[in-house]
CSV table of C-alpha atoms and ligand atoms in Angstrom, one decimal:
chain,number,residue,atom,x,y,z
A,1,ILE,CA,9.7,-26.3,3.3
A,2,GLY,CA,13.6,-26.3,3.4
A,3,ALA,CA,16.1,-24.2,1.6
A,4,THR,CA,17.1,-24.9,-2.0
A,5,ALA,CA,20.4,-23.3,-1.8
A,6,GLU,CA,23.6,-22.5,0.2
A,7,VAL,CA,23.5,-19.1,2.3
A,8,PRO,CA,25.4,-16.8,0.7
A,9,ALA,CA,28.7,-16.1,2.8
A,10,GLU,CA,27.9,-12.2,3.3
A,11,PHE,CA,24.5,-13.5,4.6
A,12,ALA,CA,26.0,-16.4,6.9
A,13,ALA,CA,28.4,-13.3,8.2
A,14,GLY,CA,26.0,-10.8,8.6
A,15,ASP,CA,27.7,-8.4,6.7
A,16,VAL,CA,24.3,-7.2,4.4
A,17,HIS,CA,23.2,-3.5,4.8
A,18,ILE,CA,20.0,-2.8,3.2
A,19,ALA,CA,18.8,0.9,3.2
A,20,LEU,CA,15.1,1.3,3.8
A,21,VAL,CA,14.3,4.8,2.3
A,22,ARG,CA,10.7,5.8,3.5
A,23,GLN,CA,9.0,8.7,2.3
A,24,LEU,CA,5.8,8.1,5.5
A,25,SER,CA,5.9,6.1,8.6
A,26,SER,CA,2.5,6.7,10.5
A,27,GLY,CA,-0.9,5.0,10.0
A,28,ASP,CA,-1.2,1.1,10.0
A,29,TYR,CA,-0.3,0.6,6.6
A,30,PHE,CA,3.1,1.9,6.7
A,31,GLU,CA,3.7,0.3,10.1
A,32,GLN,CA,2.4,-3.4,9.1
A,33,TRP,CA,4.7,-3.0,6.4
A,34,LEU,CA,8.0,-2.0,8.1
A,35,ALA,CA,7.1,-4.9,10.6
A,36,GLY,CA,7.2,-7.4,7.6
A,37,ALA,CA,10.2,-6.1,6.3
A,38,GLN,CA,11.6,-6.4,9.3
A,39,ALA,CA,10.8,-9.7,10.0
A,40,GLU,CA,12.0,-10.9,6.9
A,41,ALA,CA,15.2,-9.0,7.5
A,42,LYS,CA,16.1,-10.6,10.6
A,43,ALA,CA,15.2,-14.1,9.0
A,44,LEU,CA,17.7,-13.6,6.4
A,45,ASN,CA,20.0,-12.5,8.9
A,46,VAL,CA,19.9,-8.8,7.3
A,47,THR,CA,20.8,-5.2,8.9
A,48,LEU,CA,18.1,-3.1,7.7
A,49,ASP,CA,19.3,0.7,8.1
A,50,LEU,CA,16.0,2.5,8.6
A,51,SER,CA,15.0,6.4,7.7
A,52,SER,CA,11.9,8.4,7.0
A,53,GLY,CA,10.8,11.2,5.2
A,54,ASP,CA,7.9,11.7,7.5
A,55,GLY,CA,6.0,13.4,4.5
A,56,ASN,CA,9.1,15.8,3.8
A,57,ASN,CA,10.4,15.0,0.4
A,58,ASP,CA,13.0,17.1,0.8
A,59,LYS,CA,14.2,14.9,3.8
A,60,GLN,CA,13.5,11.4,2.1
A,61,ALA,CA,15.7,12.5,-0.7
A,62,LEU,CA,18.5,13.4,1.5
A,63,ASN,CA,18.4,10.4,3.3
A,64,LEU,CA,18.8,8.5,-0.4
A,65,GLU,CA,21.2,10.2,-1.2
A,66,GLN,CA,23.3,9.5,2.3
A,67,ALA,CA,22.2,5.7,1.8
A,68,VAL,CA,24.4,6.1,-1.9
A,69,ASN,CA,27.3,7.9,-0.1
A,70,GLN,CA,27.6,5.4,2.7
A,71,LYS,CA,27.5,2.4,0.2
A,72,ALA,CA,24.5,0.3,1.3
A,73,ASP,CA,24.2,-3.2,-0.6
A,74,ALA,CA,21.0,-2.5,-1.7
A,75,ILE,CA,18.4,0.2,-0.9
A,76,ILE,CA,14.9,-0.1,-0.7
A,77,VAL,CA,12.7,3.4,-1.8
A,78,ASP,CA,9.4,2.9,-0.2
A,79,HIS,CA,6.9,5.7,-1.8
A,80,GLY,CA,8.0,9.0,-2.4
A,81,PHE,CA,7.8,11.0,-5.4
A,82,ALA,CA,9.6,10.4,-9.0
A,83,GLN,CA,11.1,14.0,-8.9
A,84,THR,CA,12.3,13.6,-5.5
A,85,VAL,CA,13.9,10.0,-5.5
A,86,GLN,CA,14.9,9.5,-9.4
A,87,PRO,CA,18.1,11.5,-8.6
A,88,ALA,CA,19.6,9.7,-6.1
A,89,ILE,CA,17.9,6.4,-7.6
A,90,LYS,CA,20.3,7.2,-10.7
A,91,LYS,CA,23.4,7.5,-8.6
A,92,ALA,CA,22.8,4.4,-6.4
A,93,VAL,CA,22.3,2.7,-10.1
A,94,ASP,CA,25.6,3.9,-11.3
A,95,ALA,CA,27.3,2.7,-8.3
A,96,ASP,CA,26.4,-0.2,-8.9
A,97,ILE,CA,24.0,-0.4,-5.9
A,98,PRO,CA,21.0,-2.7,-6.4
A,99,VAL,CA,17.5,-0.6,-5.9
A,100,VAL,CA,14.0,-2.1,-5.3
A,101,ALA,CA,11.2,0.7,-5.9
A,102,PHE,CA,8.2,0.2,-4.3
A,103,ASP,CA,5.0,2.6,-5.2
A,104,VAL,CA,7.1,4.9,-6.8
A,105,ASP,CA,8.4,5.0,-10.5
A,106,PRO,CA,12.6,4.8,-10.2
A,107,GLY,CA,12.8,6.7,-13.6
A,108,THR,CA,15.4,3.5,-14.5
A,109,PRO,CA,14.9,0.0,-15.8
A,110,GLU,CA,17.7,-1.0,-14.0
A,111,ALA,CA,16.0,-0.8,-10.8
A,112,VAL,CA,13.4,-3.5,-9.4
A,113,ALA,CA,9.7,-1.8,-9.5
A,114,LEU,CA,7.4,-3.4,-7.0
A,115,SER,CA,3.8,-2.6,-6.6
A,116,GLN,CA,0.6,-4.4,-5.0
A,117,ASP,CA,-1.9,-4.4,-8.6
A,118,ASP,CA,-3.5,-1.2,-8.0
A,119,HIS,CA,-5.7,-1.3,-11.2
A,120,LEU,CA,-6.8,-5.1,-9.7
A,121,ILE,CA,-7.4,-2.8,-6.4
A,122,ALA,CA,-9.4,-0.2,-7.6
A,123,ASP,CA,-11.4,-2.6,-10.1
A,124,GLN,CA,-12.3,-5.2,-7.1
A,125,ALA,CA,-13.8,-2.4,-4.8
A,126,LEU,CA,-15.3,-0.3,-7.4
A,127,GLY,CA,-16.9,-4.1,-8.7
A,128,ALA,CA,-18.4,-4.0,-5.3
A,129,LEU,CA,-19.4,-0.4,-5.1
A,130,LYS,CA,-21.5,-1.2,-8.4
A,131,ALA,CA,-23.1,-4.0,-7.2
A,132,ASP,CA,-24.0,-2.7,-4.4
A,133,THR,CA,-25.5,0.5,-6.1
A,134,GLY,CA,-26.9,-1.0,-8.9
A,135,GLY,CA,-24.3,0.9,-11.2
A,136,THR,CA,-26.6,4.2,-10.1
A,137,GLY,CA,-25.9,6.4,-7.6
A,138,GLU,CA,-23.9,9.9,-6.3
A,139,VAL,CA,-20.2,9.4,-5.3
A,140,LEU,CA,-17.9,11.2,-2.7
A,141,TYR,CA,-14.2,10.7,-4.4
A,142,VAL,CA,-11.1,10.4,-2.2
A,143,TYR,CA,-7.9,11.1,-3.8
A,144,VAL,CA,-4.3,12.8,-3.7
A,145,ALA,CA,-2.7,13.3,-7.0
A,146,GLY,CA,1.2,12.7,-7.0
A,147,PHE,CA,1.2,9.0,-5.1
A,148,ALA,CA,2.0,6.6,-7.8
A,149,PRO,CA,-0.9,3.8,-6.3
A,150,LEU,CA,-3.0,6.7,-6.0
A,151,ASP,CA,-2.7,7.9,-9.3
A,152,ARG,CA,-2.9,4.2,-10.9
A,153,ARG,CA,-6.2,3.6,-8.7
A,154,ASN,CA,-7.3,7.0,-10.1
A,155,GLU,CA,-7.1,5.4,-13.9
A,156,THR,CA,-9.2,2.8,-12.7
A,157,TRP,CA,-11.4,5.2,-11.3
A,158,THR,CA,-11.8,7.5,-14.7
A,159,SER,CA,-12.5,4.9,-16.9
A,160,PHE,CA,-15.0,3.3,-14.6
A,161,LYS,CA,-16.8,6.5,-14.7
A,162,LYS,CA,-16.8,6.4,-18.4
A,163,ASP,CA,-18.3,2.9,-18.5
A,164,ASN,CA,-20.7,3.5,-15.9
A,165,PRO,CA,-22.7,6.7,-16.9
A,166,GLY,CA,-24.8,6.1,-13.6
A,167,ILE,CA,-22.6,6.6,-11.0
A,168,LYS,CA,-21.4,10.1,-10.5
A,169,GLN,CA,-18.8,11.8,-8.9
A,170,VAL,CA,-20.3,14.7,-7.4
A,171,ALA,CA,-17.3,15.6,-5.0
A,172,GLN,CA,-14.0,14.8,-4.4
A,173,ILE,CA,-11.8,15.5,-1.5
A,174,GLY,CA,-8.0,14.2,0.0
A,175,VAL,CA,-5.7,14.9,2.1
A,176,VAL,CA,-2.3,12.8,2.9
A,177,ASN,CA,-0.2,14.0,6.0
A,178,SER,CA,0.5,12.8,9.6
A,179,SER,CA,-3.0,12.2,10.7
A,180,THR,CA,-4.6,11.5,7.4
A,181,ALA,CA,-7.9,9.8,8.4
A,182,SER,CA,-9.2,12.7,11.0
A,183,ALA,CA,-8.1,15.2,8.5
A,184,VAL,CA,-10.6,13.0,5.6
A,185,ALA,CA,-13.3,13.0,8.2
A,186,ASP,CA,-13.4,16.7,8.5
A,187,GLN,CA,-13.6,17.6,5.0
A,188,ALA,CA,-16.1,14.1,4.3
A,189,LYS,CA,-18.2,15.7,6.7
A,190,ALA,CA,-18.6,18.9,4.7
A,191,ALA,CA,-18.8,17.2,1.6
A,192,LEU,CA,-21.6,15.3,2.6
A,193,GLN,CA,-23.7,17.9,4.2
A,194,ALA,CA,-22.8,20.1,0.9
A,195,ASN,CA,-24.2,16.7,-1.1
A,196,PRO,CA,-27.0,14.8,0.4
A,197,GLY,CA,-27.8,12.7,-2.3
A,198,ILE,CA,-24.4,10.9,-2.0
A,199,THR,CA,-24.5,7.0,-1.7
A,200,ALA,CA,-21.1,5.7,-1.8
A,201,VAL,CA,-17.7,6.8,-0.7
A,202,PHE,CA,-15.0,5.6,-3.1
A,203,ALA,CA,-12.0,6.0,-0.5
A,204,PRO,CA,-8.8,3.6,-1.9
A,205,TYR,CA,-6.7,4.0,0.9
A,206,ASP,CA,-7.3,2.8,4.5
A,207,GLU,CA,-6.7,6.1,6.2
A,208,PHE,CA,-9.1,7.6,3.7
A,209,ALA,CA,-11.8,4.8,4.4
A,210,LYS,CA,-11.0,5.2,8.0
A,211,GLY,CA,-12.0,9.0,8.0
A,212,ALA,CA,-15.0,8.7,5.7
A,213,SER,CA,-16.3,5.9,7.8
A,214,LEU,CA,-15.8,8.3,10.9
A,215,ALA,CA,-17.5,11.3,9.4
A,216,ILE,CA,-20.6,9.1,7.8
A,217,LYS,CA,-21.0,7.9,11.5
A,218,GLU,CA,-20.7,11.3,13.0
A,219,LEU,CA,-23.5,12.4,10.6
A,220,GLY,CA,-25.4,9.4,11.3
A,221,LEU,CA,-26.0,8.3,7.9
A,222,GLN,CA,-24.4,4.9,7.9
A,223,ASP,CA,-27.7,3.2,7.0
A,224,LYS,CA,-27.4,5.3,3.6
A,225,VAL,CA,-23.7,6.1,2.5
A,226,LYS,CA,-21.5,2.9,2.1
A,227,VAL,CA,-17.8,2.9,2.3
A,228,TYR,CA,-15.4,1.1,-0.5
A,229,GLY,CA,-11.9,1.4,0.3
A,230,ALA,CA,-8.3,-0.3,-0.2
A,231,ASP,CA,-5.7,-1.6,2.4
A,232,ILE,CA,-6.4,-3.9,5.6
A,233,SER,CA,-4.9,-4.2,9.1
A,234,THR,CA,-6.2,-5.4,12.2
A,235,ALA,CA,-7.2,-1.8,13.4
A,236,ASP,CA,-9.0,-1.5,9.8
A,237,ILE,CA,-10.6,-4.9,10.6
A,238,ALA,CA,-12.3,-3.5,14.0
A,239,VAL,CA,-13.5,-0.3,12.0
A,240,MET,CA,-15.3,-2.4,9.0
A,241,THR,CA,-16.9,-5.0,11.6
A,242,GLU,CA,-17.6,-2.6,14.4
A,243,PRO,CA,-21.8,-2.4,14.8
A,244,GLY,CA,-23.2,0.3,12.3
A,245,SER,CA,-20.2,0.4,10.2
A,246,PRO,CA,-20.4,2.0,6.6
A,247,TRP,CA,-17.3,0.2,5.3
A,248,VAL,CA,-18.7,-3.1,3.3
A,249,ALA,CA,-15.8,-3.3,1.4
A,250,THR,CA,-11.9,-3.4,0.6
A,251,SER,CA,-9.1,-4.3,-1.7
A,252,ALA,CA,-5.7,-5.2,-0.3
A,253,ALA,CA,-2.6,-6.8,0.3
A,254,ASP,CA,-1.2,-7.9,3.7
A,255,PRO,CA,1.1,-4.9,3.9
A,256,SER,CA,3.4,-6.9,6.0
A,257,ASN,CA,3.7,-9.5,3.1
A,258,VAL,CA,4.4,-6.6,0.5
A,259,GLY,CA,7.7,-5.5,3.3
A,260,ARG,CA,9.0,-9.0,3.3
A,261,VAL,CA,8.7,-9.2,-0.4
A,262,ALA,CA,10.5,-5.8,-0.7
A,263,VAL,CA,13.5,-7.0,1.3
A,264,ARG,CA,13.5,-10.7,-0.2
A,265,ALA,CA,13.9,-8.6,-3.6
A,266,ALA,CA,16.7,-6.3,-2.4
A,267,ALA,CA,18.6,-9.5,-0.6
A,268,LEU,CA,18.4,-11.8,-3.7
A,269,LEU,CA,20.0,-8.9,-5.6
A,270,VAL,CA,22.4,-8.3,-3.3
A,271,ALA,CA,23.2,-12.1,-3.8
A,272,GLY,CA,23.7,-11.5,-7.5
A,273,HIS,CA,20.3,-13.4,-8.6
A,274,PRO,CA,18.0,-12.6,-10.9
A,275,VAL,CA,14.7,-10.7,-10.1
A,276,ASP,CA,11.6,-9.4,-12.5
A,277,LYS,CA,12.2,-5.6,-13.0
A,278,ALA,CA,8.2,-5.6,-12.4
A,279,LEU,CA,7.0,-7.3,-9.2
A,280,LYS,CA,3.3,-7.0,-8.3
A,281,VAL,CA,1.8,-8.7,-5.3
A,282,PRO,CA,-2.3,-9.5,-6.0
A,283,PRO,CA,-4.7,-8.1,-3.6
A,284,ALA,CA,-7.8,-9.6,-2.6
A,285,LEU,CA,-11.6,-8.4,-2.1
A,286,ILE,CA,-12.3,-8.2,1.5
A,287,THR,CA,-16.1,-7.8,2.5
A,288,GLN,CA,-17.8,-7.0,5.5
A,289,LYS,CA,-19.8,-9.7,5.3
A,290,GLN,CA,-16.9,-11.9,4.7
A,291,LEU,CA,-15.5,-10.5,8.2
A,292,ARG,CA,-18.5,-10.8,10.2
A,293,ASP,CA,-19.6,-14.0,9.1
A,294,GLY,CA,-16.1,-15.5,9.8
A,295,GLY,CA,-15.5,-14.0,13.1
A,296,ILE,CA,-12.1,-12.6,11.8
A,297,THR,CA,-10.9,-10.1,14.4
A,298,GLY,CA,-7.3,-9.7,13.4
A,299,ILE,CA,-5.1,-9.8,10.1
A,300,GLU,CA,-3.3,-13.4,11.3
A,301,GLN,CA,-6.9,-14.6,10.8
A,302,LEU,CA,-7.4,-13.3,7.6
A,303,VAL,CA,-4.4,-14.2,5.9
A,304,GLU,CA,-5.4,-18.1,7.1
A,305,ALA,CA,-8.8,-17.5,6.0
A,306,VAL,CA,-7.7,-15.9,2.5
A,307,PRO,CA,-4.3,-17.8,1.7
A,308,ALA,CA,-4.1,-16.0,-1.3
A,309,LEU,CA,-2.8,-13.1,0.5
A,310,GLN,CA,0.4,-14.9,1.0
A,311,THR,CA,3.1,-15.2,-1.8
A,312,PRO,CA,5.9,-17.0,-1.1
A,313,ASP,CA,7.2,-17.5,-4.4
A,314,VAL,CA,7.4,-13.9,-5.3
A,315,ALA,CA,10.9,-13.0,-5.1
A,316,ARG,CA,11.2,-16.7,-3.3
A,317,VAL,CA,15.0,-16.5,-1.8
A,318,PRO,CA,16.6,-20.0,-2.5
A,319,TRP,CA,18.9,-20.4,0.6
A,320,ALA,CA,15.8,-19.8,3.0
A,321,ALA,CA,13.3,-21.6,4.9
A,322,ARG,CA,9.7,-20.8,4.3
B,401,LIG,C1,-0.5,7.6,0.1
B,401,LIG,S1,-0.3,6.4,-0.6
B,401,LIG,C2,-1.0,5.3,0.1
B,401,LIG,C3,-1.0,3.6,-0.2
B,401,LIG,O1,0.1,3.0,-0.6
B,401,LIG,C4,0.2,1.8,-0.4
B,401,LIG,O2,0.1,1.2,-1.7
B,401,LIG,C5,-1.6,1.4,0.0
B,401,LIG,O3,-1.7,0.1,-0.4
B,401,LIG,C6,-1.8,2.9,0.6
B,401,LIG,O4,-3.4,3.1,0.0
């Protein structure tokens, strides 16, 4: 489909700088998200000025201050803790710099808040867990508070437990750092050994699900304990489909598509086009069976098989072909 509007002069001239200020950058999800954001920036002839706090919230706050001081044409804040990013987001908004906040509460209605539908992500994964367990069983839960998407998924888990009294959370673990999967694997091993009745792990972040899967396989429990996760990547597909994998279901948006949407929303704001203040990218439930039956080995194949993972109409840019 072709473009339906003329390219704004500042985009045609290549004069637009969008700052992308990240809290985290390691792991499949964040790498693929960035690849999507960079591809969209290239397509729109925009320079993406990239910084990452690498998990250090003070560093992210400083990077954000810097983007404001340098008068970026727009700023995308990718994750972060509300208390560390909101003061600088306010400064950006006061300076008329458009802001797109992905997976963090911007604290101001002036900014566009972009998220995946995290309640639906948890709902879809838990629907699979309930179907497989028949609504009864001991569950290991993986969670770290403070990350907006994980907090929203936790809200769904909390109501799910109330609505399904046969499901018992017997242990909770979780860590987010630069080697989340291996740290979670160590914690999961200890929790599984201490709670031999566990039959399911709710791990709603792919690094959590990879860690839990590793622990289960190392303990030889793959026939008994299954993992219900979130997110998807080519590497995740390999983990889910390998022989004996306990990771049987995941609910996910395509991270690279979400990165594209963030850049499109920021570009629209730079050009003065209206953008919904709450943008949501919906997820799809992806099962191990579906991947194996479809011979799906990579994210491109998956996106072809599940077209709902593409959302060209979320923050559509009228001057760009799609
Ligand atoms: C530490 S937060 C990790 C989550 O952020 C994104 O929303 C991804 O879906 C991932 O699960």
